[in-house]
């Protein structure tokens, strides 16, 4: 019987970005075979996105750096090839679909690669139609990409790489900007596409429970630039490696452990529908659940922020927010949740004054903010948004205490969570490197101008936009 031939093969492979002091990937040995679906998991900053960028050629051709060892992708020597050559073998869907859009309409965007290859018009239209039908976006070919929802944008990005008839589909954190329901739909779509095309699928992600909505063959665990495990899902989920490396296991497994149930491969823990529980296990779960007391109600705090009948729409006749009312008390920590497009980000923009409501009122400590501009609101409301562009590079958008909206990127080693702790004055239990002195000074300035100023200003509020998006 002939040995299986790998389609991706790393042999003692390492990669170091030109701007970094040490390798992001170290001594990687990994073989992936045709038709497999492999999940590459790891905490933020572990090197998993760098691994993906080496497979599709972004490293080192777009992001300069030094490679050692060997990496073969579908018979191509990847470090000594080019992005153009590798694009014919690997189709990549990034975590931010907006960064991949080229065309003014969905149809134009899907056809972009075909146009570059001078494909005849009749053949091009047929291929675009087929790819659109494959991902279920055929009724939106005339739409502008920015008019689509997050899930629809993912479908367009996938169709754009499907037209090249690639053998490998690489998804770099495809769930990062999607709510759980839309994330499950994205995983179902990936499953359907693979069954129809028999491609090899690599998913780079840390939202383990959502990815495992459909089967994967293996989970490769990465941390600190090294491969720690390459195991079947049932085997990895039965151990402690995930928790030890900052990856949240599926919540149903956490509940089982709290109830005193031993999680073993024989229980098939990879899927909630397939978990094997005997009568004793079920009794333990019921006993644990019923033993948990309900928290005692707390007295209502004094109102700090009040929103009353708030309405807003970006386009006339379309309401993103309609009759929204709520109250947040002093000292409360509140999370605003909702599906993609529900209006969470829009609400934060209205509170900060980036947008003006169509109707309704916003009160801060009993004062109507209607006539307060961004500058005056910034004395009481801080705004902070963070985004990881790639491993080792963070992008930060913040409104500082002097009413300046700052947007900058800089090299950073460590987790996004560690960076948040650094900014907000917490104790960071990990090494933090800020390779850019300017970036470091901005961070210190932000702590002084916003955080420290806010703490000593009565009735202060800090809005942190999607803080766990990159975790």
Tab-separated table of C-alpha atoms in Angstrom:
chain	number	residue	atom	x	y	z
A	1	UNK	CA	0.000	0.000	0.000
A	2	UNK	CA	1.463	3.361	-1.073
A	3	UNK	CA	2.214	5.910	1.649
A	4	UNK	CA	-0.016	8.975	1.828
A	5	UNK	CA	1.467	12.033	0.155
A	6	UNK	CA	1.242	15.258	2.106
A	7	UNK	CA	-0.114	18.447	0.519
A	8	UNK	CA	1.513	20.739	3.136
A	9	UNK	CA	4.745	19.823	4.898
A	10	UNK	CA	6.815	21.806	7.427
A	11	UNK	CA	10.243	20.401	8.292
A	12	UNK	CA	12.195	22.096	11.136
A	13	UNK	CA	10.708	25.374	9.870
A	14	UNK	CA	11.223	28.716	11.621
A	15	UNK	CA	10.252	32.266	10.691
A	16	UNK	CA	11.336	35.614	12.125
A	17	UNK	CA	9.813	38.943	11.102
A	18	UNK	CA	12.373	41.560	10.152
A	19	UNK	CA	10.979	43.919	12.819
A	20	UNK	CA	11.104	41.330	15.628
A	21	UNK	CA	13.942	40.381	17.935
A	22	UNK	CA	13.250	36.646	17.965
A	23	UNK	CA	11.495	34.080	15.742
A	24	UNK	CA	7.692	34.016	15.836
A	25	UNK	CA	7.717	30.376	14.628
A	26	UNK	CA	10.310	27.915	15.888
A	27	UNK	CA	11.138	24.380	14.726
A	28	UNK	CA	7.754	23.584	13.147
A	29	UNK	CA	7.249	19.999	11.962
A	30	UNK	CA	3.799	19.365	10.534
A	31	UNK	CA	2.304	17.320	7.687
A	32	UNK	CA	-1.226	17.885	6.351
A	33	UNK	CA	-2.763	15.488	3.848
A	34	UNK	CA	-5.202	16.012	0.942
A	35	UNK	CA	-8.851	16.232	1.945
A	36	UNK	CA	-8.156	16.797	5.648
A	37	UNK	CA	-9.860	19.451	7.731
A	38	UNK	CA	-7.388	20.711	10.340
A	39	UNK	CA	-8.004	23.243	13.089
A	40	UNK	CA	-4.932	25.222	14.147
A	41	UNK	CA	-5.674	26.691	17.576
A	42	UNK	CA	-3.731	28.841	19.988
A	43	UNK	CA	-4.037	31.958	22.126
A	44	UNK	CA	-3.610	35.456	20.701
A	45	UNK	CA	0.012	36.040	19.738
A	46	UNK	CA	0.817	32.307	19.640
A	47	UNK	CA	1.979	32.368	16.005
A	48	UNK	CA	-0.966	30.622	14.351
A	49	UNK	CA	-1.685	33.475	11.910
A	50	UNK	CA	2.034	33.667	11.102
A	51	UNK	CA	1.886	29.955	10.293
A	52	UNK	CA	-1.005	30.613	7.895
A	53	UNK	CA	0.836	33.531	6.282
A	54	UNK	CA	3.800	31.268	5.544
A	55	UNK	CA	1.516	28.780	3.780
A	56	UNK	CA	-0.105	31.367	1.475
A	57	UNK	CA	3.103	33.316	0.824
A	58	UNK	CA	2.352	36.539	2.709
A	59	UNK	CA	5.436	35.599	4.717
A	60	UNK	CA	8.067	36.423	3.613
A	61	UNK	CA	6.977	38.133	0.360
A	62	UNK	CA	4.595	40.734	1.817
A	63	UNK	CA	5.800	40.688	5.419
A	64	UNK	CA	9.614	40.586	5.187
A	65	UNK	CA	11.409	38.094	7.361
A	66	UNK	CA	13.825	35.194	7.438
A	67	UNK	CA	12.830	31.533	6.921
A	68	UNK	CA	14.840	28.473	7.888
A	69	UNK	CA	13.982	24.824	7.288
A	70	UNK	CA	11.618	23.741	4.517
A	71	UNK	CA	7.958	24.289	3.671
A	72	UNK	CA	6.327	22.514	0.733
A	73	UNK	CA	2.795	23.515	-0.341
A	74	UNK	CA	1.189	21.295	-2.990
A	75	UNK	CA	4.611	20.493	-4.413
A	76	UNK	CA	5.799	24.128	-4.344
A	77	UNK	CA	8.801	25.284	-2.294
A	78	UNK	CA	6.847	28.089	-0.604
A	79	UNK	CA	9.670	30.309	0.805
A	80	UNK	CA	11.382	30.330	-2.599
A	81	UNK	CA	8.249	30.783	-4.707
A	82	UNK	CA	5.956	33.859	-4.820
A	83	UNK	CA	2.523	34.984	-3.654
A	84	UNK	CA	1.328	34.775	-7.266
A	85	UNK	CA	2.407	31.144	-7.651
A	86	UNK	CA	1.022	30.097	-4.257
A	87	UNK	CA	-2.323	31.809	-4.976
A	88	UNK	CA	-2.974	29.112	-7.560
A	89	UNK	CA	-2.733	26.475	-4.831
A	90	UNK	CA	-4.013	28.224	-1.669
A	91	UNK	CA	-7.166	30.287	-1.339
A	92	UNK	CA	-7.203	32.504	1.760
A	93	UNK	CA	-10.175	34.035	3.562
A	94	UNK	CA	-9.011	36.635	6.094
A	95	UNK	CA	-10.666	37.481	9.398
A	96	UNK	CA	-11.594	40.939	8.046
A	97	UNK	CA	-13.400	40.398	4.709
A	98	UNK	CA	-13.480	44.159	4.049
A	99	UNK	CA	-9.708	44.027	3.596
A	100	UNK	CA	-10.103	41.622	0.648
A	101	UNK	CA	-12.737	43.458	-1.387
A	102	UNK	CA	-11.587	44.907	-4.716
A	103	UNK	CA	-14.700	45.257	-6.900
A	104	UNK	CA	-17.517	47.776	-6.599
A	105	UNK	CA	-20.084	44.965	-6.695
A	106	UNK	CA	-20.139	41.388	-5.421
A	107	UNK	CA	-19.950	40.044	-8.982
A	108	UNK	CA	-16.949	42.226	-9.852
A	109	UNK	CA	-15.162	41.182	-6.685
A	110	UNK	CA	-15.632	37.468	-7.347
A	111	UNK	CA	-14.428	37.955	-10.942
A	112	UNK	CA	-11.279	39.892	-10.002
A	113	UNK	CA	-8.880	36.951	-10.353
A	114	UNK	CA	-10.508	35.851	-13.601
A	115	UNK	CA	-10.124	39.336	-15.075
A	116	UNK	CA	-6.427	39.319	-14.199
A	117	UNK	CA	-6.078	36.036	-16.061
A	118	UNK	CA	-7.879	37.483	-19.121
A	119	UNK	CA	-10.653	34.881	-18.918
A	120	UNK	CA	-13.180	35.325	-21.776
A	121	UNK	CA	-16.389	37.096	-20.700
A	122	UNK	CA	-18.834	34.206	-21.308
A	123	UNK	CA	-16.623	31.778	-19.396
A	124	UNK	CA	-16.032	34.350	-16.636
A	125	UNK	CA	-19.767	34.913	-16.070
A	126	UNK	CA	-20.392	31.169	-15.873
A	127	UNK	CA	-17.583	30.643	-13.335
A	128	UNK	CA	-18.747	33.601	-11.193
A	129	UNK	CA	-22.327	32.336	-11.221
A	130	UNK	CA	-21.199	28.837	-10.221
A	131	UNK	CA	-18.993	30.129	-7.371
A	132	UNK	CA	-21.784	32.407	-6.124
A	133	UNK	CA	-24.264	29.524	-6.126
A	134	UNK	CA	-21.750	27.339	-4.306
A	135	UNK	CA	-21.638	29.763	-1.359
A	136	UNK	CA	-25.278	30.901	-1.570
A	137	UNK	CA	-24.680	34.502	-2.609
A	138	UNK	CA	-26.037	34.319	-6.195
A	139	UNK	CA	-28.894	36.732	-5.435
A	140	UNK	CA	-26.521	39.512	-4.341
A	141	UNK	CA	-24.164	39.791	-7.341
A	142	UNK	CA	-25.240	43.377	-8.022
A	143	UNK	CA	-24.859	44.527	-4.390
A	144	UNK	CA	-21.960	46.633	-3.146
A	145	UNK	CA	-19.846	44.640	-0.642
A	146	UNK	CA	-20.369	47.198	2.151
A	147	UNK	CA	-24.139	46.640	1.911
A	148	UNK	CA	-23.780	43.029	3.073
A	149	UNK	CA	-23.856	41.527	6.549
A	150	UNK	CA	-20.744	40.012	8.145
A	151	UNK	CA	-21.756	36.478	7.179
A	152	UNK	CA	-22.529	37.490	3.595
A	153	UNK	CA	-19.144	39.193	3.293
A	154	UNK	CA	-17.469	35.945	4.334
A	155	UNK	CA	-19.365	34.157	1.571
A	156	UNK	CA	-18.196	36.677	-1.041
A	157	UNK	CA	-14.568	36.303	0.099
A	158	UNK	CA	-14.893	32.525	-0.143
A	159	UNK	CA	-16.417	32.713	-3.635
A	160	UNK	CA	-13.543	34.968	-4.706
A	161	UNK	CA	-10.985	32.272	-3.910
A	162	UNK	CA	-13.136	29.384	-5.197
A	163	UNK	CA	-12.961	30.655	-8.801
A	164	UNK	CA	-9.267	29.682	-8.959
A	165	UNK	CA	-10.089	26.012	-8.311
A	166	UNK	CA	-7.520	25.833	-5.496
A	167	UNK	CA	-6.693	22.620	-3.643
A	168	UNK	CA	-6.233	24.271	-0.232
A	169	UNK	CA	-8.654	26.616	1.537
A	170	UNK	CA	-7.151	28.567	4.435
A	171	UNK	CA	-9.415	30.452	6.848
A	172	UNK	CA	-7.558	32.868	9.130
A	173	UNK	CA	-9.840	33.442	12.150
A	174	UNK	CA	-13.035	33.425	10.051
A	175	UNK	CA	-15.232	33.835	13.148
A	176	UNK	CA	-13.439	36.879	14.600
A	177	UNK	CA	-16.091	39.410	13.536
A	178	UNK	CA	-19.127	37.119	13.616
A	179	UNK	CA	-21.695	36.523	16.341
A	180	UNK	CA	-22.139	32.880	17.478
A	181	UNK	CA	-25.161	32.152	15.256
A	182	UNK	CA	-23.499	33.594	12.135
A	183	UNK	CA	-20.270	31.830	13.109
A	184	UNK	CA	-22.056	28.466	13.086
A	185	UNK	CA	-23.464	29.270	9.652
A	186	UNK	CA	-19.915	30.036	8.444
A	187	UNK	CA	-18.679	26.665	9.759
A	188	UNK	CA	-21.623	24.906	8.070
A	189	UNK	CA	-20.710	26.656	4.804
A	190	UNK	CA	-17.071	25.530	5.080
A	191	UNK	CA	-18.275	21.979	5.707
A	192	UNK	CA	-20.570	22.072	2.660
A	193	UNK	CA	-17.883	23.521	0.381
A	194	UNK	CA	-15.361	20.867	1.373
A	195	UNK	CA	-17.829	18.059	0.755
A	196	UNK	CA	-18.601	19.427	-2.723
A	197	UNK	CA	-15.012	20.177	-3.761
A	198	UNK	CA	-12.859	17.713	-1.744
A	199	UNK	CA	-10.405	20.496	-0.874
A	200	UNK	CA	-8.000	20.504	2.056
A	201	UNK	CA	-9.242	22.935	4.720
A	202	UNK	CA	-7.167	24.713	7.356
A	203	UNK	CA	-9.003	26.802	9.964
A	204	UNK	CA	-6.980	29.150	12.169
A	205	UNK	CA	-9.183	29.916	15.160
A	206	UNK	CA	-9.425	29.962	18.946
A	207	UNK	CA	-13.248	29.824	19.189
A	208	UNK	CA	-13.052	26.070	19.613
A	209	UNK	CA	-16.679	25.285	20.402
A	210	UNK	CA	-17.954	27.133	17.313
A	211	UNK	CA	-15.460	25.444	14.949
A	212	UNK	CA	-16.347	22.021	16.362
A	213	UNK	CA	-19.953	22.603	15.298
A	214	UNK	CA	-18.800	20.441	12.390
A	215	UNK	CA	-16.172	17.678	12.385
A	216	UNK	CA	-12.447	18.326	12.077
A	217	UNK	CA	-9.873	15.573	11.591
A	218	UNK	CA	-7.168	17.026	13.818
A	219	UNK	CA	-6.474	19.928	16.145
A	220	UNK	CA	-2.974	21.410	16.094
A	221	UNK	CA	-2.270	23.425	19.253
A	222	UNK	CA	0.258	26.255	18.868
A	223	UNK	CA	1.762	28.511	21.527
A	224	UNK	CA	4.869	30.665	21.720
A	225	UNK	CA	5.660	29.768	18.119
A	226	UNK	CA	5.830	26.006	18.685
A	227	UNK	CA	3.488	23.080	18.077
A	228	UNK	CA	2.457	21.644	21.438
A	229	UNK	CA	-0.020	19.024	20.235
A	230	UNK	CA	-1.327	17.430	17.039
A	231	UNK	CA	-4.234	15.257	18.133
A	232	UNK	CA	-7.724	14.044	17.357
A	233	UNK	CA	-10.376	16.331	18.909
A	234	UNK	CA	-11.608	13.690	21.387
A	235	UNK	CA	-8.064	13.125	22.679
A	236	UNK	CA	-7.136	16.814	23.019
A	237	UNK	CA	-10.418	17.814	24.674
A	238	UNK	CA	-9.997	15.077	27.266
A	239	UNK	CA	-6.742	16.545	28.585
A	240	UNK	CA	-5.642	19.803	30.189
A	241	UNK	CA	-3.478	21.253	27.386
A	242	UNK	CA	-6.149	23.696	26.205
A	243	UNK	CA	-6.679	25.273	29.624
A	244	UNK	CA	-2.939	25.355	30.285
A	245	UNK	CA	-2.451	27.385	27.091
A	246	UNK	CA	-5.298	29.872	27.449
A	247	UNK	CA	-7.819	28.236	25.109
A	248	UNK	CA	-11.365	27.971	26.423
A	249	UNK	CA	-12.756	24.480	26.047
A	250	UNK	CA	-16.422	24.010	25.048
A	251	UNK	CA	-18.618	25.130	27.946
A	252	UNK	CA	-20.439	21.806	28.175
A	253	UNK	CA	-17.107	20.151	29.024
A	254	UNK	CA	-16.456	22.736	31.744
A	255	UNK	CA	-19.881	21.941	33.202
A	256	UNK	CA	-19.032	18.229	33.143
A	257	UNK	CA	-15.768	18.818	35.000
A	258	UNK	CA	-17.479	21.018	37.616
A	259	UNK	CA	-19.993	18.216	38.152
A	260	UNK	CA	-17.158	15.760	38.804
A	261	UNK	CA	-17.496	13.822	35.547
A	262	UNK	CA	-14.259	12.415	34.105
A	263	UNK	CA	-13.848	13.606	30.503
A	264	UNK	CA	-12.222	10.802	28.510
A	265	UNK	CA	-11.836	10.068	24.774
A	266	UNK	CA	-14.318	7.204	25.157
A	267	UNK	CA	-17.024	9.772	26.001
A	268	UNK	CA	-16.499	11.433	22.567
A	269	UNK	CA	-16.364	14.998	23.948
A	270	UNK	CA	-15.752	16.708	20.571
A	271	UNK	CA	-19.481	17.355	20.008
A	272	UNK	CA	-22.257	18.079	22.474
A	273	UNK	CA	-24.598	15.850	20.457
A	274	UNK	CA	-22.240	12.878	20.636
A	275	UNK	CA	-21.110	13.067	24.290
A	276	UNK	CA	-21.693	9.733	25.996
A	277	UNK	CA	-23.154	10.131	29.494
A	278	UNK	CA	-24.316	7.209	31.615
A	279	UNK	CA	-26.979	7.467	34.322
A	280	UNK	CA	-24.429	8.294	37.017
A	281	UNK	CA	-22.966	11.138	34.907
A	282	UNK	CA	-26.431	12.566	34.236
A	283	UNK	CA	-27.253	12.431	37.954
A	284	UNK	CA	-24.036	14.305	38.785
A	285	UNK	CA	-24.913	17.040	36.269
A	286	UNK	CA	-28.408	17.497	37.687
A	287	UNK	CA	-27.074	17.535	41.244
A	288	UNK	CA	-24.389	20.134	40.419
A	289	UNK	CA	-26.822	22.366	38.539
A	290	UNK	CA	-29.447	22.334	41.288
A	291	UNK	CA	-26.852	22.929	44.021
A	292	UNK	CA	-25.773	26.274	42.583
A	293	UNK	CA	-27.626	29.038	44.505
A	294	UNK	CA	-29.014	32.047	42.693
A	295	UNK	CA	-27.090	35.268	43.422
A	296	UNK	CA	-28.741	37.623	45.882
A	297	UNK	CA	-30.225	40.744	44.255
A	298	UNK	CA	-28.197	43.909	44.728
A	299	UNK	CA	-29.649	47.352	45.432
A	300	UNK	CA	-30.087	49.483	42.313
A	301	UNK	CA	-27.146	51.891	41.886
A	302	UNK	CA	-27.522	55.595	41.224
A	303	UNK	CA	-27.989	56.145	37.451
A	304	UNK	CA	-24.963	57.370	35.532
A	305	UNK	CA	-25.880	56.888	31.857
A	306	UNK	CA	-29.505	56.949	30.699
A	307	UNK	CA	-30.668	56.336	27.141
A	308	UNK	CA	-34.296	57.127	26.342
A	309	UNK	CA	-36.172	56.178	23.157
A	310	UNK	CA	-33.032	56.460	21.019
A	311	UNK	CA	-33.531	56.221	17.238
A	312	UNK	CA	-30.884	56.376	14.506
A	313	UNK	CA	-30.383	55.318	10.887
A	314	UNK	CA	-27.454	55.755	8.516
A	315	UNK	CA	-29.860	55.993	5.574
A	316	UNK	CA	-33.192	57.769	5.406
A	317	UNK	CA	-36.049	55.412	6.152
A	318	UNK	CA	-33.781	52.695	7.611
A	319	UNK	CA	-33.440	52.463	11.391
A	320	UNK	CA	-30.323	50.823	12.819
A	321	UNK	CA	-31.589	51.653	16.318
A	322	UNK	CA	-35.234	52.199	17.170
A	323	UNK	CA	-36.667	53.259	20.557
A	324	UNK	CA	-33.678	51.991	22.564
A	325	UNK	CA	-33.911	52.732	26.287
A	326	UNK	CA	-31.731	51.576	29.205
A	327	UNK	CA	-29.942	52.857	32.305
A	328	UNK	CA	-26.432	52.110	33.604
A	329	UNK	CA	-25.581	52.825	37.245
A	330	UNK	CA	-22.400	54.221	38.766
A	331	UNK	CA	-19.735	51.572	39.212
A	332	UNK	CA	-21.499	48.984	37.081
A	333	UNK	CA	-19.679	46.909	34.478
A	334	UNK	CA	-22.111	46.312	31.623
A	335	UNK	CA	-21.753	44.256	28.446
A	336	UNK	CA	-23.793	45.177	25.360
A	337	UNK	CA	-24.259	42.083	23.205
A	338	UNK	CA	-26.057	41.288	19.970
A	339	UNK	CA	-25.667	39.693	16.565
A	340	UNK	CA	-23.726	41.290	13.716
A	341	UNK	CA	-25.560	44.398	12.515
A	342	UNK	CA	-27.697	44.691	15.660
A	343	UNK	CA	-26.415	48.218	16.359
A	344	UNK	CA	-23.861	47.694	19.157
A	345	UNK	CA	-21.123	49.773	17.528
A	346	UNK	CA	-23.644	52.380	16.416
A	347	UNK	CA	-24.818	52.780	20.006
A	348	UNK	CA	-21.257	53.406	21.213
A	349	UNK	CA	-20.762	56.020	18.453
A	350	UNK	CA	-23.892	57.857	19.546
A	351	UNK	CA	-22.814	57.873	23.197
A	352	UNK	CA	-19.366	59.266	22.279
A	353	UNK	CA	-20.855	61.821	19.873
A	354	UNK	CA	-19.322	60.372	16.692
A	355	UNK	CA	-22.880	60.211	15.304
A	356	UNK	CA	-25.996	62.255	16.133
A	357	UNK	CA	-29.263	60.494	16.978
A	358	UNK	CA	-32.394	61.125	14.897
A	359	UNK	CA	-34.495	61.285	18.063
A	360	UNK	CA	-34.329	60.348	21.721
A	361	UNK	CA	-32.080	61.508	24.552
A	362	UNK	CA	-28.783	60.469	26.149
A	363	UNK	CA	-28.165	61.641	29.714
A	364	UNK	CA	-24.889	61.475	31.611
A	365	UNK	CA	-25.301	62.047	35.336
A	366	UNK	CA	-28.667	63.667	34.664
A	367	UNK	CA	-27.384	66.048	31.973
A	368	UNK	CA	-28.687	65.845	28.396
A	369	UNK	CA	-25.733	65.305	26.008
A	370	UNK	CA	-27.610	66.633	22.977
A	371	UNK	CA	-25.627	69.900	22.836
A	372	UNK	CA	-22.326	68.346	23.989
A	373	UNK	CA	-19.777	67.850	21.199
A	374	UNK	CA	-17.101	65.141	21.061
A	375	UNK	CA	-14.565	67.350	22.813
A	376	UNK	CA	-16.752	67.999	25.843
A	377	UNK	CA	-17.971	64.408	26.045
A	378	UNK	CA	-14.360	63.161	25.960
A	379	UNK	CA	-13.793	64.739	29.376
A	380	UNK	CA	-16.193	62.172	30.810
A	381	UNK	CA	-16.326	59.315	28.274
A	382	UNK	CA	-13.262	57.387	27.105
A	383	UNK	CA	-13.372	55.233	23.945
A	384	UNK	CA	-10.964	52.406	23.206
A	385	UNK	CA	-10.840	49.877	20.328
A	386	UNK	CA	-8.078	47.377	19.619
A	387	UNK	CA	-7.446	45.135	16.626
A	388	UNK	CA	-4.659	42.645	15.887
A	389	UNK	CA	-3.472	43.152	12.303
A	390	UNK	CA	-1.206	40.092	12.444
A	391	UNK	CA	0.937	38.261	14.965
A	392	UNK	CA	3.146	40.841	16.629
A	393	UNK	CA	1.320	43.928	15.275
A	394	UNK	CA	-1.543	45.726	17.019
A	395	UNK	CA	-3.774	48.525	15.736
A	396	UNK	CA	-5.278	50.828	18.363
A	397	UNK	CA	-8.030	53.434	18.001
A	398	UNK	CA	-8.666	55.597	21.044
A	399	UNK	CA	-10.175	58.891	22.125
A	400	UNK	CA	-7.770	60.440	24.615
A	401	UNK	CA	-8.362	62.911	27.438
A	402	UNK	CA	-7.584	65.880	25.173
A	403	UNK	CA	-10.304	64.916	22.694
A	404	UNK	CA	-7.904	63.567	20.096
A	405	UNK	CA	-8.945	60.499	18.115
A	406	UNK	CA	-5.716	58.554	17.691
A	407	UNK	CA	-5.148	55.614	15.343
A	408	UNK	CA	-1.769	53.875	15.295
A	409	UNK	CA	-0.145	50.486	14.769
A	410	UNK	CA	3.011	49.118	16.345
A	411	UNK	CA	4.960	45.881	16.977
A	412	UNK	CA	3.879	44.147	20.180
A	413	UNK	CA	4.825	40.785	21.686
A	414	UNK	CA	2.289	39.301	24.073
A	415	UNK	CA	-1.451	38.807	24.177
A	416	UNK	CA	-4.025	41.493	23.493
A	417	UNK	CA	-5.338	40.818	27.000
A	418	UNK	CA	-1.911	41.621	28.420
A	419	UNK	CA	-1.912	44.877	26.480
A	420	UNK	CA	-5.319	45.822	27.909
A	421	UNK	CA	-4.073	45.095	31.415
A	422	UNK	CA	-1.028	47.251	30.727
A	423	UNK	CA	-3.150	50.180	29.583
A	424	UNK	CA	-5.717	49.937	32.342
A	425	UNK	CA	-3.154	49.722	35.101
A	426	UNK	CA	-3.573	46.031	35.976
A	427	UNK	CA	-0.845	43.620	36.937
A	428	UNK	CA	0.446	41.811	33.863
A	429	UNK	CA	1.701	38.304	34.489
A	430	UNK	CA	3.568	38.078	31.203
A	431	UNK	CA	6.482	39.746	29.456
A	432	UNK	CA	5.431	42.836	27.515
A	433	UNK	CA	7.588	44.182	24.684
A	434	UNK	CA	6.815	47.448	22.919
A	435	UNK	CA	9.389	47.633	20.123
A	436	UNK	CA	8.274	51.141	19.175
A	437	UNK	CA	9.263	53.838	21.682
A	438	UNK	CA	6.691	56.192	20.187
A	439	UNK	CA	3.953	53.594	20.661
A	440	UNK	CA	5.051	53.019	24.235
A	441	UNK	CA	4.896	56.735	24.990
A	442	UNK	CA	1.427	56.976	23.429
A	443	UNK	CA	0.295	54.122	25.668
A	444	UNK	CA	1.668	55.796	28.765
A	445	UNK	CA	0.091	59.077	27.648
A	446	UNK	CA	-3.241	57.329	27.153
A	447	UNK	CA	-3.083	55.931	30.664
A	448	UNK	CA	-2.375	59.394	32.013
A	449	UNK	CA	-4.788	61.378	29.855
A	450	UNK	CA	-7.739	58.993	29.796
A	451	UNK	CA	-7.532	56.256	32.394
A	452	UNK	CA	-5.988	58.209	35.278
A	453	UNK	CA	-7.995	61.314	34.382
A	454	UNK	CA	-11.177	59.260	34.179
A	455	UNK	CA	-10.637	57.549	37.509
A	456	UNK	CA	-10.348	60.903	39.260
A	457	UNK	CA	-13.268	62.470	37.383
A	458	UNK	CA	-16.678	61.800	38.978
A	459	UNK	CA	-19.311	59.921	36.967
A	460	UNK	CA	-16.766	58.821	34.367
A	461	UNK	CA	-17.513	56.143	31.771
A	462	UNK	CA	-15.107	54.170	29.574
A	463	UNK	CA	-16.381	52.400	26.446
A	464	UNK	CA	-14.235	49.438	25.369
A	465	UNK	CA	-15.330	48.372	21.869
A	466	UNK	CA	-15.221	44.594	21.187
A	467	UNK	CA	-12.394	43.965	23.714
A	468	UNK	CA	-12.482	40.182	23.221
A	469	UNK	CA	-12.707	40.222	19.428
A	470	UNK	CA	-9.056	39.172	19.127
A	471	UNK	CA	-8.836	36.790	22.125
